[in-house]
XYZ file of C-alpha atoms in Angstrom:
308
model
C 0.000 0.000 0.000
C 1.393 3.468 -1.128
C 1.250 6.604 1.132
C -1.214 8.867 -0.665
C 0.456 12.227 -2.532
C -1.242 15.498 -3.618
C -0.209 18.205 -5.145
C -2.153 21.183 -6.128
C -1.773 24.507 -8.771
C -3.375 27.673 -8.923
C -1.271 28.470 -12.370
C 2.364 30.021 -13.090
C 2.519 33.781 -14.010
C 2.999 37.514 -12.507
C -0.119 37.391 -10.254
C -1.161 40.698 -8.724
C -0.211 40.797 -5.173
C -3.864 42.366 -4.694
C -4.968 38.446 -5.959
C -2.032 36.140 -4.274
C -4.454 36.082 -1.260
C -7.206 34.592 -2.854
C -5.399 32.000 -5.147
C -3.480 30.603 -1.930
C -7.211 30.339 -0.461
C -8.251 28.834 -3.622
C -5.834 26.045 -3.989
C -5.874 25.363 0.091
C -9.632 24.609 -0.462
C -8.858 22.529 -3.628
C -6.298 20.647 -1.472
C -8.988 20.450 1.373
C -11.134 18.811 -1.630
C -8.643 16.132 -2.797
C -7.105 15.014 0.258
C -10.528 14.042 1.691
C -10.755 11.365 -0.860
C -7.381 10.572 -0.822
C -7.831 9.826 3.070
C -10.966 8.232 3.149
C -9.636 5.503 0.710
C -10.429 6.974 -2.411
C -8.629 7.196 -6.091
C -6.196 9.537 -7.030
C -8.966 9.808 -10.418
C -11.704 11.008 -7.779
C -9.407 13.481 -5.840
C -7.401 15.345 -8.601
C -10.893 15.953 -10.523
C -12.365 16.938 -7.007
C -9.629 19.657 -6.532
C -9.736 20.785 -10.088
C -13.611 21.774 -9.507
C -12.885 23.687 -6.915
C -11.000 25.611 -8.714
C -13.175 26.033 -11.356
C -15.424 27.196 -9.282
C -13.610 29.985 -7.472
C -13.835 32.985 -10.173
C -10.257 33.685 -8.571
C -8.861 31.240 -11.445
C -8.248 31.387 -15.142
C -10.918 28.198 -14.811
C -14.602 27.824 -15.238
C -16.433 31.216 -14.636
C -14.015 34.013 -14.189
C -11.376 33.130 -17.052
C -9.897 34.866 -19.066
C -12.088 36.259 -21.929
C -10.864 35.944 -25.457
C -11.329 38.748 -28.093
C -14.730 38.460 -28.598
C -15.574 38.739 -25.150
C -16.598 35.173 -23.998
C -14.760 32.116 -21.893
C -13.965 29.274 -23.716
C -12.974 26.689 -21.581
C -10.547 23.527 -21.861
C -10.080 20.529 -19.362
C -8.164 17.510 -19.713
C -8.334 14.394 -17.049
C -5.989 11.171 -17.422
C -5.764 7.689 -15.709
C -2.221 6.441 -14.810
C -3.971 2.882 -14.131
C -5.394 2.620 -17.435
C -3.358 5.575 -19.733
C -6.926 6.118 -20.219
C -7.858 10.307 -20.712
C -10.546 12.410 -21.346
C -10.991 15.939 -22.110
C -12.867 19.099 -23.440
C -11.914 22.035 -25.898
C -13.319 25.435 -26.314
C -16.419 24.780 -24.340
C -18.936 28.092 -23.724
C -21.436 26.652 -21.236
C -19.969 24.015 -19.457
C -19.122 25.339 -16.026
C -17.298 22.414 -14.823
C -15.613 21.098 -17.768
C -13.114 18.668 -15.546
C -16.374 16.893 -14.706
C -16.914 16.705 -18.402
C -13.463 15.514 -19.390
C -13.981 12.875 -16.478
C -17.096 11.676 -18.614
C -15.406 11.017 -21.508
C -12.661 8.941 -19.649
C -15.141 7.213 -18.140
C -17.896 6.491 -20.987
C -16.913 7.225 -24.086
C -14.510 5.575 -27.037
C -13.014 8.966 -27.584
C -11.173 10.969 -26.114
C -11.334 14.325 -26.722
C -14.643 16.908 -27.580
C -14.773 20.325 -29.015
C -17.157 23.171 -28.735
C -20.316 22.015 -30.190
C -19.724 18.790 -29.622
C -18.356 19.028 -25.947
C -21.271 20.732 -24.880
C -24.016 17.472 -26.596
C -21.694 14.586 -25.002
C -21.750 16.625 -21.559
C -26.221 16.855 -21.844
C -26.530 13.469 -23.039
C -24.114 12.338 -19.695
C -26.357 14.554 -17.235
C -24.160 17.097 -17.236
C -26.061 20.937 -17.184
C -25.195 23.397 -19.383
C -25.318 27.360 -18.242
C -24.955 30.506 -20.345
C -22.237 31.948 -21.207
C -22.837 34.721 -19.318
C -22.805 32.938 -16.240
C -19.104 32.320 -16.859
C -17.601 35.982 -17.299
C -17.192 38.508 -14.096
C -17.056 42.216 -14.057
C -13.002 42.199 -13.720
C -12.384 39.946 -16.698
C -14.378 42.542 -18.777
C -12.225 45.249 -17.744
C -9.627 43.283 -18.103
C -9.875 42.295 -21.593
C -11.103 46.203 -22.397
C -7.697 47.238 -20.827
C -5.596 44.891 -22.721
C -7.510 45.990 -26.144
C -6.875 49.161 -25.568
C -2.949 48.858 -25.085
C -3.026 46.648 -28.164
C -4.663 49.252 -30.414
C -1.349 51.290 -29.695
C 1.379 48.636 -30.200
C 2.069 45.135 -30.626
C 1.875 42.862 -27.699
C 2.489 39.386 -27.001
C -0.278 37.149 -25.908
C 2.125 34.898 -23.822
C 3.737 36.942 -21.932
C 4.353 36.369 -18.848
C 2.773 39.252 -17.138
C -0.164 38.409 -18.936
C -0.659 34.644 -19.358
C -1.526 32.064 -17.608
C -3.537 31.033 -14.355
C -4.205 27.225 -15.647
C -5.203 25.329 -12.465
C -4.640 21.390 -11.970
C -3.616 18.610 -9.937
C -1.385 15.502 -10.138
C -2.073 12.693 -6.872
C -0.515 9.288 -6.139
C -3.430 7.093 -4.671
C -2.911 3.936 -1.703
C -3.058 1.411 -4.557
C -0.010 3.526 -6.337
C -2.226 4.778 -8.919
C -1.455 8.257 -10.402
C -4.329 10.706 -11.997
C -3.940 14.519 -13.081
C -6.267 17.075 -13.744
C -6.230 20.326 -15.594
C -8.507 23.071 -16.221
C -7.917 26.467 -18.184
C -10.258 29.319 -19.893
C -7.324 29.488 -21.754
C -5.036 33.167 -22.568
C -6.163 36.520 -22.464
C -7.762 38.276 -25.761
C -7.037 34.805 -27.495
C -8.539 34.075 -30.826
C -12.131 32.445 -30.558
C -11.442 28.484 -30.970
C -7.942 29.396 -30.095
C -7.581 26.586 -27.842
C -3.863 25.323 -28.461
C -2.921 28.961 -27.987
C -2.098 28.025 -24.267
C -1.260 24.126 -23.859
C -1.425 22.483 -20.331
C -0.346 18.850 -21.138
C 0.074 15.942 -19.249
C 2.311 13.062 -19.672
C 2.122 9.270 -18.109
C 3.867 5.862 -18.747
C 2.872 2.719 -17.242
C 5.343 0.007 -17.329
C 7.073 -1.288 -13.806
C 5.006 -0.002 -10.790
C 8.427 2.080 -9.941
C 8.602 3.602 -13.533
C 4.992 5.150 -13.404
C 5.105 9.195 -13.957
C 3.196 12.235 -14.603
C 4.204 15.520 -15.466
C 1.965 18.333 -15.746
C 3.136 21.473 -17.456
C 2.047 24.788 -17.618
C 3.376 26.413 -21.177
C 2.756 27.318 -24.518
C 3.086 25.730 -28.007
C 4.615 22.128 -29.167
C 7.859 23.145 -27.552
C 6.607 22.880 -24.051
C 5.480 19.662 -25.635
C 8.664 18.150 -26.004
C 10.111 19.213 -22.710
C 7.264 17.686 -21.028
C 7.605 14.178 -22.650
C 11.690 14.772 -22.265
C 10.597 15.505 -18.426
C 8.893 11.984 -17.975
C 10.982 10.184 -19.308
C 13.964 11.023 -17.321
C 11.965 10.672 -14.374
C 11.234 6.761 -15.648
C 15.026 6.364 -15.390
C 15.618 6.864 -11.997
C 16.013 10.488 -11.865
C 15.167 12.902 -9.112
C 11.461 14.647 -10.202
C 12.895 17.612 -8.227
C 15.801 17.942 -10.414
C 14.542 17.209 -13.496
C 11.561 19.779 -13.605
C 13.841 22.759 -12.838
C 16.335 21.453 -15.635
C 13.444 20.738 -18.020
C 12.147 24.883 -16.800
C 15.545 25.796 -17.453
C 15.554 24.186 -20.781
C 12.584 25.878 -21.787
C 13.560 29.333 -21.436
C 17.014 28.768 -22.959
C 15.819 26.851 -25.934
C 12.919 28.858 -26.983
C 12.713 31.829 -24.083
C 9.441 29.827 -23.012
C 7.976 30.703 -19.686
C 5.547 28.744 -17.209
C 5.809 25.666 -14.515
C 5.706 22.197 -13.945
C 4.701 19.497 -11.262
C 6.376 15.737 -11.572
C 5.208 12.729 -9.548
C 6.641 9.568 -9.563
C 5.209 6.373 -8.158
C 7.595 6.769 -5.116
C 5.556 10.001 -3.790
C 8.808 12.151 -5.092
C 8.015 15.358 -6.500
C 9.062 18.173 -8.415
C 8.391 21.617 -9.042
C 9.932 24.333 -11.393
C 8.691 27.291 -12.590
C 10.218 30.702 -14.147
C 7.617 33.380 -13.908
C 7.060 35.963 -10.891
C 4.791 33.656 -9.227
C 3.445 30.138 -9.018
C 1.021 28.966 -6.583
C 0.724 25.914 -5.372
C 0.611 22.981 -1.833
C 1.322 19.786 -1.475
C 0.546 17.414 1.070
C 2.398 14.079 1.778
C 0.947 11.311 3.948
C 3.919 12.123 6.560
C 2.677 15.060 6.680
C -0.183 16.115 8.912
C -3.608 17.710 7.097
C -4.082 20.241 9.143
C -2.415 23.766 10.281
C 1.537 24.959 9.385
C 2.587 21.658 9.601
C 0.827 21.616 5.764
C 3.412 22.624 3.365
C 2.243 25.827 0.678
C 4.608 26.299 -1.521
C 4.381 30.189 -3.073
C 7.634 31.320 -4.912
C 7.927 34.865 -5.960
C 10.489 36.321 -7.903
């Protein structure tokens, strides 16, 4: 029996200090969320989609209502789940009026041959699997209006860059190791700022997971942009199947990324051990972790929140 491992992100990027109180709320409550079913027994499938909706529910995240609007105006939402047990994964692209599209991705893992759904089609799999659909308007808050007014604005006077970091991206998700050494992850994401509608691979959060030997299961789960980030994600895992420290391959697979292609964002690696790894080179990244050694409630509970 493995001791159960969570780790939970609130997204990698220059977050307003007026805001770092409220995502360090939002992913303790997330955490709160996962490690219940973690303790009581449950699969690292149920908790890491447990702590994602959380987050998609606190408009505090570039998740479910409160994301980031693209140029139009709207939130278009992506979600992807995946199954270390079974490599099995699910997910949802440039959804409208899905509020929860983690629970939607889980769906798909779950009940259908496919495994990923678009728009249109997203939003018929998620009502013919009991899932409600809201408007969009549901989704979009007063500040993300301003915010994407602002940003137009600037833009109408000179040329600026989507991914940067001061701009881009809150992604939220969660990677957990289960007793029966099973390890899920979860990501949600309205995706970047003023992006093109349908622009979904404009802002990739991808996930990576090998099952072979029960000590050479993996997942990484990157924060980034573009088929780059891609590659160092995949390099990322499989270094970690070799033997090799998560915690020092993340910040040489960050490090990588901003040399090779001046790339910015973060990653989490979990390896079937419990060991993690974190890395990340914007201002900010948000983010706790709890170990089975360690005690679920008060400062004993690590939170990890790196500013630079």
């Amino acid at each position: 029996m493995a001791d159960p491992v969570l780790v939970v992100h609130g997204g990698a990027w220059a977050i307003p200090d007026d805001m770092v109180e409220a995502h360090l709320n939002g992913v303790r409550n997330a955490m709160a969320a996962g490690w219940r079913v973690l303790e009581s027994g449950g699969t690292a499938l149920d908790a890491v989609e447990e702590a994602v909706v959380i987050m998609e529910d606190d408009e505090t995240f570039d998740a479910g209502r409160g994301s980031f609007l693209n140029r139009d105006g709207k939130v278009q939402l992506d979600a992807f789940i995946m199954d270390g047990a079974t490599l099995r994964g699910g997910g949802v692209g440039c959804v409208e009026r899905i509020a929860n599209p983690i629970r939607a991705a889980r769906k798909i893992l779950g009940d259908s041959p496919h495994v990923y759904f678009v728009a249109e089609g997203a939003e018929r799999f998620a009502t013919e699997h009991g899932i409600p659909l809201c408007r969009n308007e549901d989704l979009i808050i007063p500040r993300e209006i301003e915010r994407l007014r602002e940003f137009q604005a600037r833009a109408a006077d000179a040329k600026v860059d989507l991914f940067a970091p001061t701009i881009s991206h809150d992604t939220v998700g969660a990677v957990a190791l289960d007793t029966e050494g099973s390890i899920a992850a979860a990501t949600s994401t309205g995706g970047t700022l003023n992006k093109a509608p349908g622009g979904w691979r404009l802002v990739t959060d991808r996930m990576w997971m090998l099952r072979g030997q029960p000590d050479r299961r993996r997942v990484d789960h990157r924060l980034g942009r573009a088929d780059h980030e891609a590659c160092v994600g995949q390099v990322g895992a499989d270094r970690v199947a070799t033997g090799s420290l998560p915690e020092w391959v993340a910040a040489e697979a960050i490090n990588y990324l901003k040399d090779r292609v001046n790339g910015h964002g973060g990653m989490i690696l979990l390896d079937a051990r419990g060991r993690f790894g974190i890395a990340h080179n914007t201002r900010a990244w948000l983010g706790r972790l709890r170990p089975h050694s360690m005690r679920v409630t008060g400062s004993s509970e690590e939170v990890i929140s790196v500013s630079r």
